[in-house]
Structure formats: structure tokens, C-alpha cells
PDB file of C-alpha atoms and ligand atoms in Angstrom:
ATOM      1  CA  MET A   1      20.587 -94.990  24.250  1.00  0.00           C
ATOM      2  CA  THR A   2      18.581 -95.471  21.056  1.00  0.00           C
ATOM      3  CA  HIS A   3      20.618 -93.582  18.502  1.00  0.00           C
ATOM      4  CA  ILE A   4      24.298 -92.951  17.768  1.00  0.00           C
ATOM      5  CA  CYS A   5      24.373 -91.420  14.293  1.00  0.00           C
ATOM      6  CA  GLU A   6      22.546 -91.573  10.969  1.00  0.00           C
ATOM      7  CA  ARG A   7      24.766 -94.057   9.177  1.00  0.00           C
ATOM      8  CA  PHE A   8      25.994 -96.627  11.678  1.00  0.00           C
ATOM      9  CA  ASP A   9      23.150 -97.317  14.089  1.00  0.00           C
ATOM     10  CA  SER A  10      22.821-100.890  12.834  1.00  0.00           C
ATOM     11  CA  LEU A  11      26.564-101.695  12.719  1.00  0.00           C
ATOM     12  CA  GLY A  12      27.179-105.239  13.966  1.00  0.00           C
ATOM     13  CA  PHE A  13      23.540-106.155  14.504  1.00  0.00           C
ATOM     14  CA  ASP A  14      22.878-107.759  11.119  1.00  0.00           C
ATOM     15  CA  ASN A  15      25.782-110.233  11.220  1.00  0.00           C
ATOM     16  CA  PRO A  16      26.730-111.467  14.711  1.00  0.00           C
ATOM     17  CA  GLU A  17      29.296-113.859  13.191  1.00  0.00           C
ATOM     18  CA  ARG A  18      31.512-111.076  11.916  1.00  0.00           C
ATOM     19  CA  THR A  19      33.695-108.684  13.915  1.00  0.00           C
ATOM     20  CA  TYR A  20      33.249-105.011  13.107  1.00  0.00           C
ATOM     21  CA  ARG A  21      35.693-102.240  13.945  1.00  0.00           C
ATOM     22  CA  LEU A  22      34.325 -98.838  14.848  1.00  0.00           C
ATOM     23  CA  GLY A  23      36.706 -95.882  15.008  1.00  0.00           C
ATOM     24  CA  ILE A  24      35.915 -92.980  17.319  1.00  0.00           C
ATOM     25  CA  MET A  25      37.388 -89.569  16.777  1.00  0.00           C
ATOM     26  CA  GLY A  26      36.729 -87.154  19.607  1.00  0.00           C
ATOM     27  CA  GLY A  27      37.603 -83.488  19.719  1.00  0.00           C
ATOM     28  CA  THR A  28      36.278 -79.981  19.862  1.00  0.00           C
ATOM     29  CA  PHE A  29      36.154 -79.717  16.073  1.00  0.00           C
ATOM     30  CA  ASP A  30      35.974 -75.925  16.156  1.00  0.00           C
ATOM     31  CA  PRO A  31      36.025 -76.244  13.168  1.00  0.00           C
ATOM     32  CA  ILE A  32      36.626 -79.739  11.719  1.00  0.00           C
ATOM     33  CA  HIS A  33      39.446 -79.486   9.145  1.00  0.00           C
ATOM     34  CA  ILE A  34      41.153 -81.672   6.548  1.00  0.00           C
ATOM     35  CA  GLY A  35      43.845 -82.623   9.106  1.00  0.00           C
ATOM     36  CA  HIS A  36      41.167 -84.456  11.125  1.00  0.00           C
ATOM     37  CA  LEU A  37      39.622 -86.039   8.038  1.00  0.00           C
ATOM     38  CA  ALA A  38      42.814 -87.189   6.312  1.00  0.00           C
ATOM     39  CA  CYS A  39      44.068 -88.607   9.603  1.00  0.00           C
ATOM     40  CA  ALA A  40      40.828 -90.553  10.183  1.00  0.00           C
ATOM     41  CA  GLU A  41      40.739 -91.871   6.620  1.00  0.00           C
ATOM     42  CA  GLN A  42      44.311 -93.145   6.765  1.00  0.00           C
ATOM     43  CA  ILE A  43      43.730 -94.781  10.148  1.00  0.00           C
ATOM     44  CA  ARG A  44      40.584 -96.389   8.733  1.00  0.00           C
ATOM     45  CA  GLU A  45      42.592 -97.932   5.896  1.00  0.00           C
ATOM     46  CA  LYS A  46      45.494 -98.983   8.083  1.00  0.00           C
ATOM     47  CA  PHE A  47      43.406-100.718  10.737  1.00  0.00           C
ATOM     48  CA  GLY A  48      40.622-101.976   8.481  1.00  0.00           C
ATOM     49  CA  LEU A  49      37.967 -99.994  10.346  1.00  0.00           C
ATOM     50  CA  ASP A  50      34.399-100.425   9.113  1.00  0.00           C
ATOM     51  CA  ALA A  51      33.289 -96.962  10.145  1.00  0.00           C
ATOM     52  CA  ILE A  52      34.476 -93.847  11.939  1.00  0.00           C
ATOM     53  CA  VAL A  53      32.252 -91.641  14.004  1.00  0.00           C
ATOM     54  CA  PHE A  54      33.263 -88.060  14.806  1.00  0.00           C
ATOM     55  CA  ILE A  55      31.943 -87.014  18.187  1.00  0.00           C
ATOM     56  CA  PRO A  56      32.249 -83.293  18.935  1.00  0.00           C
ATOM     57  CA  ALA A  57      32.620 -82.627  22.648  1.00  0.00           C
ATOM     58  CA  GLY A  58      29.839 -80.845  24.483  1.00  0.00           C
ATOM     59  CA  VAL A  59      31.721 -78.938  27.148  1.00  0.00           C
ATOM     60  CA  PRO A  60      35.340 -80.049  26.951  1.00  0.00           C
ATOM     61  CA  VAL A  61      36.536 -79.919  30.561  1.00  0.00           C
ATOM     62  CA  TYR A  62      40.003 -78.800  29.595  1.00  0.00           C
ATOM     63  CA  LYS A  63      38.724 -76.026  27.324  1.00  0.00           C
ATOM     64  CA  LYS A  64      36.094 -74.624  29.686  1.00  0.00           C
ATOM     65  CA  HIS A  65      37.897 -71.340  30.056  1.00  0.00           C
ATOM     66  CA  LEU A  66      37.968 -70.768  26.303  1.00  0.00           C
ATOM     67  CA  ASP A  67      35.351 -69.267  24.059  1.00  0.00           C
ATOM     68  CA  ILE A  68      33.993 -72.244  22.147  1.00  0.00           C
ATOM     69  CA  THR A  69      31.538 -72.137  19.261  1.00  0.00           C
ATOM     70  CA  PRO A  70      28.052 -73.420  20.223  1.00  0.00           C
ATOM     71  CA  ALA A  71      27.811 -77.189  19.948  1.00  0.00           C
ATOM     72  CA  HIS A  72      25.104 -77.257  17.259  1.00  0.00           C
ATOM     73  CA  HIS A  73      27.416 -75.413  14.845  1.00  0.00           C
ATOM     74  CA  ARG A  74      30.370 -77.731  15.582  1.00  0.00           C
ATOM     75  CA  PHE A  75      28.152 -80.787  15.134  1.00  0.00           C
ATOM     76  CA  GLU A  76      26.671 -79.493  11.870  1.00  0.00           C
ATOM     77  CA  MET A  77      30.159 -78.825  10.457  1.00  0.00           C
ATOM     78  CA  CYS A  78      31.180 -82.398  11.353  1.00  0.00           C
ATOM     79  CA  ARG A  79      28.034 -83.737   9.693  1.00  0.00           C
ATOM     80  CA  LEU A  80      28.703 -81.731   6.524  1.00  0.00           C
ATOM     81  CA  ALA A  81      32.375 -82.755   6.465  1.00  0.00           C
ATOM     82  CA  CYS A  82      31.436 -86.456   6.688  1.00  0.00           C
ATOM     83  CA  GLU A  83      28.687 -86.385   4.045  1.00  0.00           C
ATOM     84  CA  SER A  84      30.877 -87.356   1.079  1.00  0.00           C
ATOM     85  CA  ASN A  85      32.549 -90.326   2.817  1.00  0.00           C
ATOM     86  CA  PRO A  86      30.244 -93.332   3.401  1.00  0.00           C
ATOM     87  CA  PHE A  87      32.636 -94.606   6.119  1.00  0.00           C
ATOM     88  CA  PHE A  88      32.303 -91.405   8.181  1.00  0.00           C
ATOM     89  CA  ASP A  89      29.502 -89.897  10.216  1.00  0.00           C
ATOM     90  CA  ALA A  90      29.016 -87.408  13.042  1.00  0.00           C
ATOM     91  CA  SER A  91      27.326 -88.174  16.351  1.00  0.00           C
ATOM     92  CA  SER A  92      25.710 -85.727  18.769  1.00  0.00           C
ATOM     93  CA  LEU A  93      26.142 -88.223  21.621  1.00  0.00           C
ATOM     94  CA  GLU A  94      28.332 -85.923  23.697  1.00  0.00           C
ATOM     95  CA  ILE A  95      26.561 -82.685  23.000  1.00  0.00           C
ATOM     96  CA  ASP A  96      23.178 -84.231  23.883  1.00  0.00           C
ATOM     97  CA  ARG A  97      24.475 -85.394  27.243  1.00  0.00           C
ATOM     98  CA  ALA A  98      24.018 -82.874  30.029  1.00  0.00           C
ATOM     99  CA  GLY A  99      27.065 -81.767  32.013  1.00  0.00           C
ATOM    100  CA  ASP A 100      30.764 -82.118  31.380  1.00  0.00           C
ATOM    101  CA  THR A 101      32.191 -84.276  28.608  1.00  0.00           C
ATOM    102  CA  TYR A 102      34.185 -87.318  29.648  1.00  0.00           C
ATOM    103  CA  THR A 103      35.503 -89.763  27.099  1.00  0.00           C
ATOM    104  CA  VAL A 104      34.899 -92.677  29.440  1.00  0.00           C
ATOM    105  CA  ASP A 105      31.136 -91.949  29.499  1.00  0.00           C
ATOM    106  CA  THR A 106      31.059 -91.826  25.718  1.00  0.00           C
ATOM    107  CA  LEU A 107      32.870 -95.143  25.383  1.00  0.00           C
ATOM    108  CA  ARG A 108      30.525 -96.712  27.948  1.00  0.00           C
ATOM    109  CA  ASP A 109      27.506 -95.467  25.985  1.00  0.00           C
ATOM    110  CA  LEU A 110      28.912 -96.880  22.748  1.00  0.00           C
ATOM    111  CA  ARG A 111      29.818-100.179  24.433  1.00  0.00           C
ATOM    112  CA  ALA A 112      26.303-100.463  25.896  1.00  0.00           C
ATOM    113  CA  TYR A 113      24.680 -99.681  22.557  1.00  0.00           C
ATOM    114  CA  TYR A 114      26.647-101.897  20.181  1.00  0.00           C
ATOM    115  CA  PRO A 115      26.733-105.697  20.309  1.00  0.00           C
ATOM    116  CA  GLU A 116      29.887-107.546  21.367  1.00  0.00           C
ATOM    117  CA  ASN A 117      31.072-108.165  17.826  1.00  0.00           C
ATOM    118  CA  VAL A 118      31.750-104.420  17.435  1.00  0.00           C
ATOM    119  CA  GLU A 119      35.249-103.439  18.638  1.00  0.00           C
ATOM    120  CA  LEU A 120      35.953 -99.834  19.577  1.00  0.00           C
ATOM    121  CA  TYR A 121      39.061 -97.972  18.387  1.00  0.00           C
ATOM    122  CA  PHE A 122      39.644 -94.592  19.949  1.00  0.00           C
ATOM    123  CA  ILE A 123      41.761 -92.363  17.715  1.00  0.00           C
ATOM    124  CA  THR A 124      43.748 -89.372  18.947  1.00  0.00           C
ATOM    125  CA  GLY A 125      46.521 -87.187  17.613  1.00  0.00           C
ATOM    126  CA  ALA A 126      49.970 -87.450  19.159  1.00  0.00           C
ATOM    127  CA  ASP A 127      49.365 -84.226  21.120  1.00  0.00           C
ATOM    128  CA  ALA A 128      46.371 -85.708  22.937  1.00  0.00           C
ATOM    129  CA  VAL A 129      47.986 -89.001  23.855  1.00  0.00           C
ATOM    130  CA  PHE A 130      49.807 -87.732  26.950  1.00  0.00           C
ATOM    131  CA  SER A 131      46.726 -86.141  28.426  1.00  0.00           C
ATOM    132  CA  ILE A 132      44.802 -89.413  28.159  1.00  0.00           C
ATOM    133  CA  ILE A 133      46.557 -90.985  31.101  1.00  0.00           C
ATOM    134  CA  LYS A 134      45.450 -88.048  33.209  1.00  0.00           C
ATOM    135  CA  TRP A 135      41.857 -88.417  32.072  1.00  0.00           C
ATOM    136  CA  ARG A 136      39.134 -89.534  34.410  1.00  0.00           C
ATOM    137  CA  GLU A 137      39.018 -93.322  34.700  1.00  0.00           C
ATOM    138  CA  SER A 138      41.796 -93.834  32.226  1.00  0.00           C
ATOM    139  CA  SER A 139      42.073 -97.548  32.984  1.00  0.00           C
ATOM    140  CA  ALA A 140      38.353 -97.950  32.239  1.00  0.00           C
ATOM    141  CA  ILE A 141      38.962 -96.222  28.905  1.00  0.00           C
ATOM    142  CA  ALA A 142      41.741 -98.698  28.206  1.00  0.00           C
ATOM    143  CA  SER A 143      39.465-101.663  28.875  1.00  0.00           C
ATOM    144  CA  LEU A 144      36.714-100.306  26.626  1.00  0.00           C
ATOM    145  CA  ALA A 145      38.688 -99.379  23.521  1.00  0.00           C
ATOM    146  CA  HIS A 146      41.902 -99.913  21.604  1.00  0.00           C
ATOM    147  CA  LEU A 147      43.894 -96.711  21.415  1.00  0.00           C
ATOM    148  CA  ILE A 148      45.472 -95.416  18.250  1.00  0.00           C
ATOM    149  CA  ALA A 149      47.763 -92.399  18.357  1.00  0.00           C
ATOM    150  CA  ALA A 150      48.309 -90.731  14.993  1.00  0.00           C
ATOM    151  CA  THR A 151      51.347 -88.637  14.216  1.00  0.00           C
ATOM    152  CA  ARG A 152      50.753 -84.921  14.136  1.00  0.00           C
ATOM    153  CA  PRO A 153      53.239 -82.333  12.886  1.00  0.00           C
ATOM    154  CA  GLY A 154      54.885 -80.507  15.746  1.00  0.00           C
ATOM    155  CA  TYR A 155      54.248 -83.295  18.248  1.00  0.00           C
ATOM    156  CA  VAL A 156      56.880 -85.991  18.280  1.00  0.00           C
ATOM    157  CA  VAL A 157      56.491 -88.904  20.658  1.00  0.00           C
ATOM    158  CA  SER A 158      59.968 -90.296  21.323  1.00  0.00           C
ATOM    159  CA  ASP A 159      60.713 -93.952  22.080  1.00  0.00           C
ATOM    160  CA  GLU A 160      61.491 -92.943  25.682  1.00  0.00           C
ATOM    161  CA  GLN A 161      58.118 -91.254  25.996  1.00  0.00           C
ATOM    162  CA  LYS A 162      56.378 -94.303  24.547  1.00  0.00           C
ATOM    163  CA  ALA A 163      58.126 -96.547  27.049  1.00  0.00           C
ATOM    164  CA  ASP A 164      57.187 -94.152  29.849  1.00  0.00           C
ATOM    165  CA  LEU A 165      53.529 -94.206  28.790  1.00  0.00           C
ATOM    166  CA  LEU A 166      53.605 -97.998  28.868  1.00  0.00           C
ATOM    167  CA  LEU A 167      55.065 -97.998  32.377  1.00  0.00           C
ATOM    168  CA  HIS A 168      52.689 -95.463  33.878  1.00  0.00           C
ATOM    169  CA  SER A 169      49.393 -96.497  32.418  1.00  0.00           C
ATOM    170  CA  ASP A 170      47.258 -99.503  31.584  1.00  0.00           C
ATOM    171  CA  PHE A 171      47.198 -98.454  27.988  1.00  0.00           C
ATOM    172  CA  SER A 172      48.402-100.339  25.079  1.00  0.00           C
ATOM    173  CA  ILE A 173      48.701 -97.644  22.453  1.00  0.00           C
ATOM    174  CA  THR A 174      49.310 -98.305  18.798  1.00  0.00           C
ATOM    175  CA  TYR A 175      51.216 -95.531  17.044  1.00  0.00           C
ATOM    176  CA  ALA A 176      50.425 -94.859  13.431  1.00  0.00           C
ATOM    177  CA  GLU A 177      52.021 -92.588  10.917  1.00  0.00           C
ATOM    178  CA  VAL A 178      49.695 -90.458   8.828  1.00  0.00           C
ATOM    179  CA  THR A 179      50.468 -87.843   6.186  1.00  0.00           C
ATOM    180  CA  ALA A 180      51.592 -84.723   7.984  1.00  0.00           C
ATOM    181  CA  LEU A 181      49.147 -81.851   7.708  1.00  0.00           C
ATOM    182  CA  ALA A 182      50.162 -79.004   9.960  1.00  0.00           C
ATOM    183  CA  ILE A 183      46.645 -77.639  10.371  1.00  0.00           C
ATOM    184  CA  SER A 184      44.931 -76.829  13.644  1.00  0.00           C
ATOM    185  CA  SER A 185      41.499 -75.425  14.407  1.00  0.00           C
ATOM    186  CA  SER A 186      43.100 -72.652  16.465  1.00  0.00           C
ATOM    187  CA  ASP A 187      45.093 -71.514  13.451  1.00  0.00           C
ATOM    188  CA  LEU A 188      41.994 -71.628  11.277  1.00  0.00           C
ATOM    189  CA  ARG A 189      40.004 -69.515  13.738  1.00  0.00           C
ATOM    190  CA  ALA A 190      42.845 -67.007  13.825  1.00  0.00           C
ATOM    191  CA  ARG A 191      42.914 -66.924  10.019  1.00  0.00           C
ATOM    192  CA  VAL A 192      39.243 -65.966   9.813  1.00  0.00           C
ATOM    193  CA  GLY A 193      39.824 -63.288  12.448  1.00  0.00           C
ATOM    194  CA  GLU A 194      42.565 -61.858  10.215  1.00  0.00           C
ATOM    195  CA  GLY A 195      40.291 -61.911   7.163  1.00  0.00           C
ATOM    196  CA  LYS A 196      42.196 -64.788   5.529  1.00  0.00           C
ATOM    197  CA  SER A 197      40.658 -67.666   3.587  1.00  0.00           C
ATOM    198  CA  LEU A 198      39.957 -71.191   4.855  1.00  0.00           C
ATOM    199  CA  ARG A 199      39.410 -72.544   1.354  1.00  0.00           C
ATOM    200  CA  TYR A 200      41.047 -75.996   0.847  1.00  0.00           C
ATOM    201  CA  LEU A 201      41.817 -76.238   4.572  1.00  0.00           C
ATOM    202  CA  VAL A 202      38.271 -77.305   5.370  1.00  0.00           C
ATOM    203  CA  MET A 203      35.743 -79.185   3.227  1.00  0.00           C
ATOM    204  CA  GLN A 204      33.852 -76.942   0.799  1.00  0.00           C
ATOM    205  CA  ARG A 205      30.570 -77.516   2.628  1.00  0.00           C
ATOM    206  CA  VAL A 206      32.188 -76.512   5.909  1.00  0.00           C
ATOM    207  CA  PHE A 207      33.700 -73.465   4.236  1.00  0.00           C
ATOM    208  CA  ASP A 208      30.238 -72.443   2.963  1.00  0.00           C
ATOM    209  CA  TYR A 209      28.680 -73.064   6.389  1.00  0.00           C
ATOM    210  CA  ILE A 210      31.278 -70.914   8.175  1.00  0.00           C
ATOM    211  CA  GLU A 211      30.650 -68.075   5.707  1.00  0.00           C
ATOM    212  CA  ARG A 212      26.881 -68.408   5.858  1.00  0.00           C
ATOM    213  CA  GLU A 213      26.763 -68.464   9.656  1.00  0.00           C
ATOM    214  CA  GLY A 214      29.467 -65.819  10.030  1.00  0.00           C
ATOM    215  CA  LEU A 215      31.511 -68.016  12.391  1.00  0.00           C
ATOM    216  CA  TYR A 216      34.903 -66.976  13.781  1.00  0.00           C
ATOM    217  CA  GLN A 217      34.478 -63.363  12.687  1.00  0.00           C
ATOM    218  CA  GLY A 218      34.915 -62.086  16.204  1.00  0.00           C
ATOM    219  CA  VAL A 219      31.166 -61.390  16.369  1.00  0.00           C
ATOM    220  CA  ALA A 220      29.232 -62.744  19.353  1.00  0.00           C
ATOM    221  CA  HIS A 221      27.907 -66.294  18.852  1.00  0.00           C
ATOM    222  CA  GLU A 222      24.162 -66.606  19.062  1.00  0.00           C
TER     223      GLU A 222
HETATM  224  P1  LIG B   1      42.506 -76.759  18.549  1.00  0.00           P
HETATM  225  O1  LIG B   1      43.611 -76.007  17.879  1.00  0.00           O
HETATM  226  O2  LIG B   1      41.270 -75.935  18.805  1.00  0.00           O
HETATM  227  O3  LIG B   1      42.948 -77.577  19.737  1.00  0.00           O
HETATM  228  P2  LIG B   1      42.719 -79.081  16.835  1.00  0.00           P
HETATM  229  O4  LIG B   1      43.061 -78.789  15.417  1.00  0.00           O
HETATM  230  O5  LIG B   1      43.801 -79.566  17.757  1.00  0.00           O
HETATM  231  O6  LIG B   1      41.992 -77.811  17.454  1.00  0.00           O
HETATM  232  P3  LIG B   1      40.887 -80.833  18.094  1.00  0.00           P
HETATM  233  O7  LIG B   1      39.409 -80.732  17.946  1.00  0.00           O
HETATM  234  O8  LIG B   1      41.521 -80.342  19.348  1.00  0.00           O
HETATM  235  O9  LIG B   1      41.523 -80.078  16.838  1.00  0.00           O
HETATM  236  O10 LIG B   1      41.426 -82.294  17.757  1.00  0.00           O
HETATM  237  C1  LIG B   1      40.659 -83.455  17.743  1.00  0.00           C
HETATM  238  C2  LIG B   1      41.592 -84.633  17.522  1.00  0.00           C
HETATM  239  O11 LIG B   1      42.192 -84.558  16.220  1.00  0.00           O
HETATM  240  C3  LIG B   1      42.757 -84.701  18.522  1.00  0.00           C
HETATM  241  O12 LIG B   1      42.989 -86.068  18.843  1.00  0.00           O
HETATM  242  C4  LIG B   1      43.924 -84.126  17.738  1.00  0.00           C
HETATM  243  O13 LIG B   1      45.165 -84.634  18.194  1.00  0.00           O
HETATM  244  C5  LIG B   1      43.618 -84.615  16.328  1.00  0.00           C
HETATM  245  N1  LIG B   1      44.159 -83.728  15.272  1.00  0.00           N
HETATM  246  C6  LIG B   1      43.880 -82.425  15.111  1.00  0.00           C
HETATM  247  N2  LIG B   1      44.516 -81.899  14.060  1.00  0.00           N
HETATM  248  C7  LIG B   1      45.247 -82.903  13.527  1.00  0.00           C
HETATM  249  C8  LIG B   1      46.155 -82.974  12.413  1.00  0.00           C
HETATM  250  N3  LIG B   1      46.434 -81.910  11.651  1.00  0.00           N
HETATM  251  N4  LIG B   1      46.740 -84.185  12.167  1.00  0.00           N
HETATM  252  C9  LIG B   1      46.480 -85.256  12.947  1.00  0.00           C
HETATM  253  N5  LIG B   1      45.622 -85.236  14.011  1.00  0.00           N
HETATM  254  C10 LIG B   1      45.016 -84.085  14.304  1.00  0.00           C
HETATM  255 MG1  LIG B   2      43.577 -79.628  19.854  1.00  0.00          MG
END
């Protein structure tokens, strides 16, 4: 592995004395919306993260049956969405890897690339937190990264559920409240299909890209 993303390839290398915190936000990002971005930014502040890298999934195993926008479009939208925030960047790590996408492989790649003074923080929304324990090599994931579960409207994790997660997994999950934005990529795709606007729900550059490339119009993807 020689390259992670444009902005943070040298994170941790210049000052071995200092600990750096790298946030990782995985997802399909079809498309990336302000719910993802606001969540990441608030988690960055709360946990004092030095950088956050958005890593669009290549072939998400659990979404294989669905019609997903080609990876290069999803990556480019992430890149455009991150441009105005110096703490954010997009990585094509998962889409460049052949075969199925597994979070554990991604975390291993990041761990192998970065020096020891870089700590990994894997960020997910509250809806994704329950599926993590079913993920391949979930205990390896837990040993590679700290897990942060952000609140997401419509997905409440009760105290009982939190206790249950603790009992049935090796995870220590930190729960964090972020401003509720009830936006999902599925809803946004449906909106475009219905001829409705995505303005203000995605970054302007992403909005322009979707229009320019004619994404989510119900036309066949090239
Ligand atoms: P889809 O509807 O296609 O599943 P999505 O909006 O859920 O799209 P994903 O790419 O599946 O987006 O999500 C990536 C990550 O971002 C997941 O961990 C998810 O929980 C989190 N996330 C998505 N939307 C929000 C939101 N509005 N607030 C907080 N977290 C979110
Ligand atoms: Mg989702």
C-alpha cells in the first residue's frame, strides 16, 4: 500500500512523538449527503480527530442485490464533498481492491500503512452498529479500531441494546450524539427519480456533479 488519499498520506510520519487520531467513515455514499458530513464533522470535534477519511465501498456485500452507482462516480462525489474541509478527504482504497468489500481488510490496510502513533476511529451511524457484530472478523475489527456510533434519526439504540452489544461482542463502542438530520441516500435517489431537487441536501459540487452526469434519473449507468 503506497497511497491512502491526497491529503493524509503523511499523517503521523513527521512527528513520531505525537499521537494522531484518524477517523474512518465507510459507506456506500450513493450519494454522499450533508447527513454524512455533519455527522463526521461533529464526531471530529468531539473526539479531537486530526482527519477523517471517507471510504466508499467497492462492492458492499450486503447491498450486492441492489443497483448501485458505479464506484468512480461515488468516489468522485465523496472527493468533491470533502474539498472545502481540510480535515476531510476521500480514499479509493476499497474500490481499488478487487473482490468483495470487508471493513476488516480496510482497517488492516490502514493499520499496515500508518505508523503506530496513528490511532484509528471507525465511525458508523446507529443503524449500522448492530450489523457490525455480524461482520466478518468482528473481533479483529475491534482490535484494530475504536468504534464510534453516532445517533441517527429513526434509529434509537436503547440502554438494553447497548448492554446486549457489550455482552455479545468484543466491542467497546462509544455512543455520540450528533445533530439529527433525517437524510438518507435512498431518499435522495428516490427524490431525483421523482424529479425533485437535491439542493441543500448535498454539497453544491455534488449537486452539480449529479446533474452533469445525469445520475439517479432512472437511466442506465454507463
Ligand atoms: P442508504 O439509504 O443507501 O443506505 P445512507 O444514507 O444510509 O444510504 P450509507 O452510505 O449507507 O448512507 O451510510 C454510511 C454511514 O453513514 C453509515 O454508518 C450510516 O449509519 C451513516 N449515516 C448515513 N446517514 C446518516 C445521517 N443522516 N446521520 C448520521 N449518520 C448517517
Ligand atoms: Mg445506509
